[in-house]
mmCIF file of C-alpha atoms in Angstrom:
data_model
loop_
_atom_site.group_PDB
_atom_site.id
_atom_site.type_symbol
_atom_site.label_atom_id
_atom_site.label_comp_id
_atom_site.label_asym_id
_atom_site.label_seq_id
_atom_site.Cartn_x
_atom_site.Cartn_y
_atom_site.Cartn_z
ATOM 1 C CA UNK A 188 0.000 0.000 0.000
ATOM 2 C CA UNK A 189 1.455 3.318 -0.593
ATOM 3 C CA UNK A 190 1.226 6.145 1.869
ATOM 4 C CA UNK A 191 1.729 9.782 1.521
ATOM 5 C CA UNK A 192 2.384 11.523 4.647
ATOM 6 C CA UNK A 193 2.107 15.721 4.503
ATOM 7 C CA UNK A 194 3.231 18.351 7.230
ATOM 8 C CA UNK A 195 2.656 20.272 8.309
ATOM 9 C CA UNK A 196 -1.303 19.330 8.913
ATOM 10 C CA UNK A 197 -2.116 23.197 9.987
ATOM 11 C CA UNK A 198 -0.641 26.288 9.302
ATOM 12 C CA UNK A 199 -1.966 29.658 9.848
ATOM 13 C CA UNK A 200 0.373 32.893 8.556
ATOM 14 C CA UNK A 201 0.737 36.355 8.616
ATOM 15 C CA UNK A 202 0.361 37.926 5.151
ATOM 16 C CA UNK A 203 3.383 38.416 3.433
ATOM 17 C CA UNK A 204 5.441 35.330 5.060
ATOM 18 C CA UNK A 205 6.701 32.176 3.233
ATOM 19 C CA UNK A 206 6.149 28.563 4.033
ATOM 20 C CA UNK A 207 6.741 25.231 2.678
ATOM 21 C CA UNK A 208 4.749 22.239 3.012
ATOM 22 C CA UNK A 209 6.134 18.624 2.529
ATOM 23 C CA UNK A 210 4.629 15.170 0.840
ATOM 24 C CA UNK A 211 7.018 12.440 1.676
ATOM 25 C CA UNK A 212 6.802 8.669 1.205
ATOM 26 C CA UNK A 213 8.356 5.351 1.144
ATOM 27 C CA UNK A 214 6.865 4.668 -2.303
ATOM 28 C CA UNK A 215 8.173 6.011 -5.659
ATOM 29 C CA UNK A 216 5.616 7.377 -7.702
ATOM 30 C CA UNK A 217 5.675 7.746 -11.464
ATOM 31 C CA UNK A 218 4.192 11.541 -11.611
ATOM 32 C CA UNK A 219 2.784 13.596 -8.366
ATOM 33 C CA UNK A 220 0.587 16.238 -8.414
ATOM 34 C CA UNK A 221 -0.326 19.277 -6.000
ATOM 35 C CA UNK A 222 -4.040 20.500 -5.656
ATOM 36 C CA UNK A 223 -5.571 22.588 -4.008
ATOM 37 C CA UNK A 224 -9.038 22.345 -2.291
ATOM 38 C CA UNK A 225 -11.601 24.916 -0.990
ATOM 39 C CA UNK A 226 -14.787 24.494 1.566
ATOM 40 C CA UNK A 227 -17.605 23.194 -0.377
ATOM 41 C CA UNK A 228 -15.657 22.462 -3.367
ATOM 42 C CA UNK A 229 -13.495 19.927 -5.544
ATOM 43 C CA UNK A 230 -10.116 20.046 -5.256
ATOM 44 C CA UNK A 231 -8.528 21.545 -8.317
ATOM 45 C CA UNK A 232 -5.222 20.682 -10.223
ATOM 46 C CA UNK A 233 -2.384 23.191 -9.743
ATOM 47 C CA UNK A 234 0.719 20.962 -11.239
ATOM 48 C CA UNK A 235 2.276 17.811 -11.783
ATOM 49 C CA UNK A 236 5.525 17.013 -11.578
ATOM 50 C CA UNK A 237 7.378 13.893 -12.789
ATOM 51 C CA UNK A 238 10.889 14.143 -13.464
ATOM 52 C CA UNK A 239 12.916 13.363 -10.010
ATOM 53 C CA UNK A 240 14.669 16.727 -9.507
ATOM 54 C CA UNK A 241 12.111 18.582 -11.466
ATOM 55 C CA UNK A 242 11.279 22.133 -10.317
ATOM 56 C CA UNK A 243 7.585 23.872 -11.749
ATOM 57 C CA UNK A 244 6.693 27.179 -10.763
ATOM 58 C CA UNK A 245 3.603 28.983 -10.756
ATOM 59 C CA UNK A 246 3.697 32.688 -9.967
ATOM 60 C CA UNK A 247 4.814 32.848 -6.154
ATOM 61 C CA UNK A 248 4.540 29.389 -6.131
ATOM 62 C CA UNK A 249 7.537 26.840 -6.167
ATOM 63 C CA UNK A 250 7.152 22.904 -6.500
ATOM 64 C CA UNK A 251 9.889 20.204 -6.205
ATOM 65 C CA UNK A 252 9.907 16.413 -7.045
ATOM 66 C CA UNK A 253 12.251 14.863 -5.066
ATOM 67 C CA UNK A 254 15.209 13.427 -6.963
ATOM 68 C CA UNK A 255 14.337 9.304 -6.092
ATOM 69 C CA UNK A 256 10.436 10.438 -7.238
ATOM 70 C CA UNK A 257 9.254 9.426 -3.507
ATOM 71 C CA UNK A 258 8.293 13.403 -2.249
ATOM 72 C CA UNK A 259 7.510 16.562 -3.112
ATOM 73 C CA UNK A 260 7.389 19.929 -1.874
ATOM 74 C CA UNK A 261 5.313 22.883 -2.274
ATOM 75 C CA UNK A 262 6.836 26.723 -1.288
ATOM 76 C CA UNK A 263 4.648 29.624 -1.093
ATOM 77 C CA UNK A 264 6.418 33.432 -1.523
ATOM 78 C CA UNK A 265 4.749 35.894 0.011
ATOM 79 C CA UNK A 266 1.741 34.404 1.303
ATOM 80 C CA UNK A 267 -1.518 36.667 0.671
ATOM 81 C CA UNK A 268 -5.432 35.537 2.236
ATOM 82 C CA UNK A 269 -6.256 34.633 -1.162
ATOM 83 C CA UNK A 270 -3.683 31.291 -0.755
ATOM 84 C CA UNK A 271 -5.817 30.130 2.328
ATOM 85 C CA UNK A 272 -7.454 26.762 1.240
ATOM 86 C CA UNK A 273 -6.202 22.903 1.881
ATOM 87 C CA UNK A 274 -3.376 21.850 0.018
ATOM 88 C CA UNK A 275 -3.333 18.206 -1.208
ATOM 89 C CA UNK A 276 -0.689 16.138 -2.645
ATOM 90 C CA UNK A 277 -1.599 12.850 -4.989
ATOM 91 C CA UNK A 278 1.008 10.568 -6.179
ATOM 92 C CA UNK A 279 0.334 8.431 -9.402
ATOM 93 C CA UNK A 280 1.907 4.520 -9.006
ATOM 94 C CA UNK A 281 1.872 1.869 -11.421
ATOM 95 C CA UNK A 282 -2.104 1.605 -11.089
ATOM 96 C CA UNK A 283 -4.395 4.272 -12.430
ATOM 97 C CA UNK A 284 -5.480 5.331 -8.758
ATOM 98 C CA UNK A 285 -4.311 8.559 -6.945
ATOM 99 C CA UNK A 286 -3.219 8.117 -3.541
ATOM 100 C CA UNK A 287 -3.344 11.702 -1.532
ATOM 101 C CA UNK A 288 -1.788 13.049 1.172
ATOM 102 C CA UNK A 289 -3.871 13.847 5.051
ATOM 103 C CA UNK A 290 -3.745 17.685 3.648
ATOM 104 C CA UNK A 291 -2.328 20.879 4.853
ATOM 105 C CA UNK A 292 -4.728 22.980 6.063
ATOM 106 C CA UNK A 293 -3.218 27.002 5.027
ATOM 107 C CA UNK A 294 -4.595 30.110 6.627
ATOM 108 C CA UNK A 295 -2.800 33.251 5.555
ATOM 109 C CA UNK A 296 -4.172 36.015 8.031
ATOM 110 C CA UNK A 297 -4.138 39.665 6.324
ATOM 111 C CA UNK B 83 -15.204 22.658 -22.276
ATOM 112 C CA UNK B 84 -17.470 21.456 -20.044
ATOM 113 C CA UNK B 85 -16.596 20.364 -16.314
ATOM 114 C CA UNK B 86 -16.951 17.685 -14.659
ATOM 115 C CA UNK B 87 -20.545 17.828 -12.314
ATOM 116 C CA UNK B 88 -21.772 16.115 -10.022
ATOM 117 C CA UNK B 89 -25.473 15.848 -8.336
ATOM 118 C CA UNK B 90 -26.525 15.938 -5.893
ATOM 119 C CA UNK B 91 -25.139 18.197 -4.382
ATOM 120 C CA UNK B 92 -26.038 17.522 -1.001
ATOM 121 C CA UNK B 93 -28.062 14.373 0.376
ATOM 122 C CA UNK B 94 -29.600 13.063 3.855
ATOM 123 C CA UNK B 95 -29.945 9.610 4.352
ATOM 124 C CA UNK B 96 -30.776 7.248 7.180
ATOM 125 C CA UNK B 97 -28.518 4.208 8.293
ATOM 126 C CA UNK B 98 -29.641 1.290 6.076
ATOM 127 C CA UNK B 99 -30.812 3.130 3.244
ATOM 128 C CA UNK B 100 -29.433 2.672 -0.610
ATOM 129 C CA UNK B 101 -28.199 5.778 -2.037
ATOM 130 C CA UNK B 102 -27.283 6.915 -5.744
ATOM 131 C CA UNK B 103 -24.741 9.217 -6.895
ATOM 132 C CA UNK B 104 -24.480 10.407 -10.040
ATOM 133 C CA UNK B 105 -21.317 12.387 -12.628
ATOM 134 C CA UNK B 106 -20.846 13.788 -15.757
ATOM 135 C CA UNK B 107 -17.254 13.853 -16.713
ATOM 136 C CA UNK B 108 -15.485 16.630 -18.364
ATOM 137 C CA UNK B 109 -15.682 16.613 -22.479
ATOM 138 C CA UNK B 110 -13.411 14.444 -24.023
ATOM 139 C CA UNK B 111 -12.479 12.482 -20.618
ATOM 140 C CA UNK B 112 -13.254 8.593 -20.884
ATOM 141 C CA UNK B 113 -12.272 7.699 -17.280
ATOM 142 C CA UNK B 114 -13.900 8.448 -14.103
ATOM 143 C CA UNK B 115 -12.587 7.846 -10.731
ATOM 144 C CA UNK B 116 -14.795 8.148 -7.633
ATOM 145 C CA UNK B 117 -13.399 8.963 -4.119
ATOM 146 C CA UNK B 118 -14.612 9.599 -0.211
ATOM 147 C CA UNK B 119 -13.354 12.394 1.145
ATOM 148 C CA UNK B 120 -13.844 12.808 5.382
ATOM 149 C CA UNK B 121 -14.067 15.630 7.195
ATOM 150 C CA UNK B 122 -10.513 16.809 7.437
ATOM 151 C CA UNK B 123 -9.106 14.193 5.143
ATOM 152 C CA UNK B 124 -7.494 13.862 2.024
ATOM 153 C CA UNK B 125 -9.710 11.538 -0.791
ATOM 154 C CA UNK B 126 -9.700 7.872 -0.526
ATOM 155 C CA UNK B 127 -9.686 6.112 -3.760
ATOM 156 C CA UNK B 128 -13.532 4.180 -3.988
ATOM 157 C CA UNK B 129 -12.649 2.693 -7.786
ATOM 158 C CA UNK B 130 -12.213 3.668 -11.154
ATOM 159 C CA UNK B 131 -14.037 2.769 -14.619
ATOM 160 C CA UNK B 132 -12.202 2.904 -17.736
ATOM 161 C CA UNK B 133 -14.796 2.741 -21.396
ATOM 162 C CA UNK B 134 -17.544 0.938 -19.152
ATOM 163 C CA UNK B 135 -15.167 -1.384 -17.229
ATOM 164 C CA UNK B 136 -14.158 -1.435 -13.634
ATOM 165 C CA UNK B 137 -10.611 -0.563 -13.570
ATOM 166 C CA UNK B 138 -8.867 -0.338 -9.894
ATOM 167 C CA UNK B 139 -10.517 -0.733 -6.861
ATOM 168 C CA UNK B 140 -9.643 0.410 -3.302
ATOM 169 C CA UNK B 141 -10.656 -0.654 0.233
ATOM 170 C CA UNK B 142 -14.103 -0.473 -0.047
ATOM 171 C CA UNK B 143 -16.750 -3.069 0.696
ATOM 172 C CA UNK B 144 -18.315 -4.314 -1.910
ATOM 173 C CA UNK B 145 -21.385 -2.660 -1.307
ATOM 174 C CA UNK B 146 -19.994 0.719 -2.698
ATOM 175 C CA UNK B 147 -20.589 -0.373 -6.396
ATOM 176 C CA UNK B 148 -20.660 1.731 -9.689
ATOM 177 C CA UNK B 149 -21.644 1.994 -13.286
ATOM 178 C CA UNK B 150 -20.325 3.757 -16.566
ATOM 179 C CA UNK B 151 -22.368 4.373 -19.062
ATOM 180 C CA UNK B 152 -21.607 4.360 -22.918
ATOM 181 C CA UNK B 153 -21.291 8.523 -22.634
ATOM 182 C CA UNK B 154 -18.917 7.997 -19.929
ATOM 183 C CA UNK B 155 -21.209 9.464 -17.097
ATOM 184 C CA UNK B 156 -21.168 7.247 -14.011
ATOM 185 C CA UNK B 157 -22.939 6.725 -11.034
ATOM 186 C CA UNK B 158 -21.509 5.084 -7.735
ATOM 187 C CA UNK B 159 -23.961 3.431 -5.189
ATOM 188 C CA UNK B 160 -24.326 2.542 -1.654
ATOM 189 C CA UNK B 161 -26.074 0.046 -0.021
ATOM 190 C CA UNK B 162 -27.047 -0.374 3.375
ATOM 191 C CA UNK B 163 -25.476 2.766 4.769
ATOM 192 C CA UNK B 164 -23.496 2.751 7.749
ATOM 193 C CA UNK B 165 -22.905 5.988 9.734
ATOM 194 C CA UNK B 166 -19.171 6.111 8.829
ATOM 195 C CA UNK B 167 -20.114 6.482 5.159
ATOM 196 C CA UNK B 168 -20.773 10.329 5.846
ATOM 197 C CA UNK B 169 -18.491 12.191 3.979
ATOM 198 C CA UNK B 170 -18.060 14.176 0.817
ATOM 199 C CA UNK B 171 -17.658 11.957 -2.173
ATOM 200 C CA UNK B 172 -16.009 13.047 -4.930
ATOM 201 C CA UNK B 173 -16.166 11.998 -8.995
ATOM 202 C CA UNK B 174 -12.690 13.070 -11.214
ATOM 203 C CA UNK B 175 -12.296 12.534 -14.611
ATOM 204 C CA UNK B 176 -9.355 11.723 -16.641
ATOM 205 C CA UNK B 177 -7.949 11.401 -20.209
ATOM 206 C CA UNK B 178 -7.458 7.321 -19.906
ATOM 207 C CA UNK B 179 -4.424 8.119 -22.215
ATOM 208 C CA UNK B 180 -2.637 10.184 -20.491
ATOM 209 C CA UNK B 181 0.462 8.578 -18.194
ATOM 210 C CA UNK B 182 0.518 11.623 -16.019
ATOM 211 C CA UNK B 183 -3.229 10.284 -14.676
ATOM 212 C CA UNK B 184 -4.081 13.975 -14.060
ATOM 213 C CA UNK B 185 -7.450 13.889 -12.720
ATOM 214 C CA UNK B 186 -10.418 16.917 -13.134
ATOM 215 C CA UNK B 187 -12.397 16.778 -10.317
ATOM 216 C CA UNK B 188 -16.110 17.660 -9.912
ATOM 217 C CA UNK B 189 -17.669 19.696 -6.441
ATOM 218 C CA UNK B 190 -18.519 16.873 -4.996
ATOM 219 C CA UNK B 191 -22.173 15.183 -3.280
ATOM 220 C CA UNK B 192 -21.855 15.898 0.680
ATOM 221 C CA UNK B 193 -23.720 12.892 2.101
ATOM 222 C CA UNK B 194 -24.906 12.781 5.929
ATOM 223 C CA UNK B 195 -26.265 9.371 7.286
ATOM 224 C CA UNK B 196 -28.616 9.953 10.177
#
């Protein structure tokens, strides 16, 4: 069975600050991708990433595959209210399933 | 380019009762994954259907079941529901071509069992 473990579970921010929240496993996965969820909603697709090493960015947003394709990170520059939601990341195996991470719940306080 | 939706979009059930959920998937997308999502969780894979055909299951009983139908809309149903089976469940389509498995994910049906 592979797991995908994310920390921090909750963080809550001043406007303006930077963070970084982890996905780690034991399990290498062929692609992973980052979404991002809000109350009453899906969650929605921000990247995937599937080249060990790789590096995406989107606007103040940084994302990093680890280089043995087992975790992922997600750093956030200059955190505004408008980033506040629940960060999710989803690693694709050898089967057609998406196994996500707990979550990481983000507050950014203005 | 139409999304995928879902409906319900919220339902109340009582323990025992059957219930049906139904998805559209977005244009173009010929694979639909379904997934319960608890309060405070991430999604837990419930299966996947691929041109009509179950493709992938997860660790679900078997009476969480599901259809695909020759449009590639799908519906996922529950038998005798337990109280545990509240939760937000969640339908994502997917380009069954594509090796990055990218999934588009609908709003979701939020289902309370009484």
């Amino acid at each position: 069975t592979q797991l995908l473990e994310q920390s921090p579970q909750f963080l809550s921010i001043q406007e303006g600050e930077n963070l970084t929240v982890y996905c780690n496993s034991s399990s290498v996965f062929s692609s992973l991708q980052w979404y991002r969820q809000e109350p009453g909603e899906g969650p929605v697709l921000l990247v995937t990433v599937v080249t060990g090493g790789e590096v995406k960015k989107l606007k103040r947003l940084t994302f990093q595959f680890g280089d043995a394709r087992k975790d992922s990170s997600l750093h956030i520059t200059a955190a505004q209210p408008g980033d506040t939601g629940l960060y999710l990341c989803a690693g694709a195996g050898s089967a057609r399933q998406l196994t996500f991470g707990s979550g990481t719940q983000l507050t950014v306080l203005p | 380019e139409t999304g995928v939706t879902q409906s319900p979009t919220h339902l109340i059930k009582t323990r025992g009762q059957q219930v049906t959920l139904r998805c559209s998937s977005q244009s173009g997308h010929n694979t639909v994954s379904w997934y319960q999502q608890a309060l405070g969780q991430g999604p837990q894979f419930i299966f996947q259907y691929y041109r009509e055909e179950e493709n992938g299951r997860g660790n679900f009983p078997p009476r969480f079941s599901g259809l695909q139908f020759p449009n590639y809309s799908s519906e996922l149903n529950v038998n005798a529901l337990e109280l545990d089976d509240s939760a937000l469940y969640l339908c994502a389509s997917s380009d069954g071509t594509s090796g990055y498995n990218e999934q588009f994910f609908g709003p979701g049906t939020r289902l309370t069992v009484l």
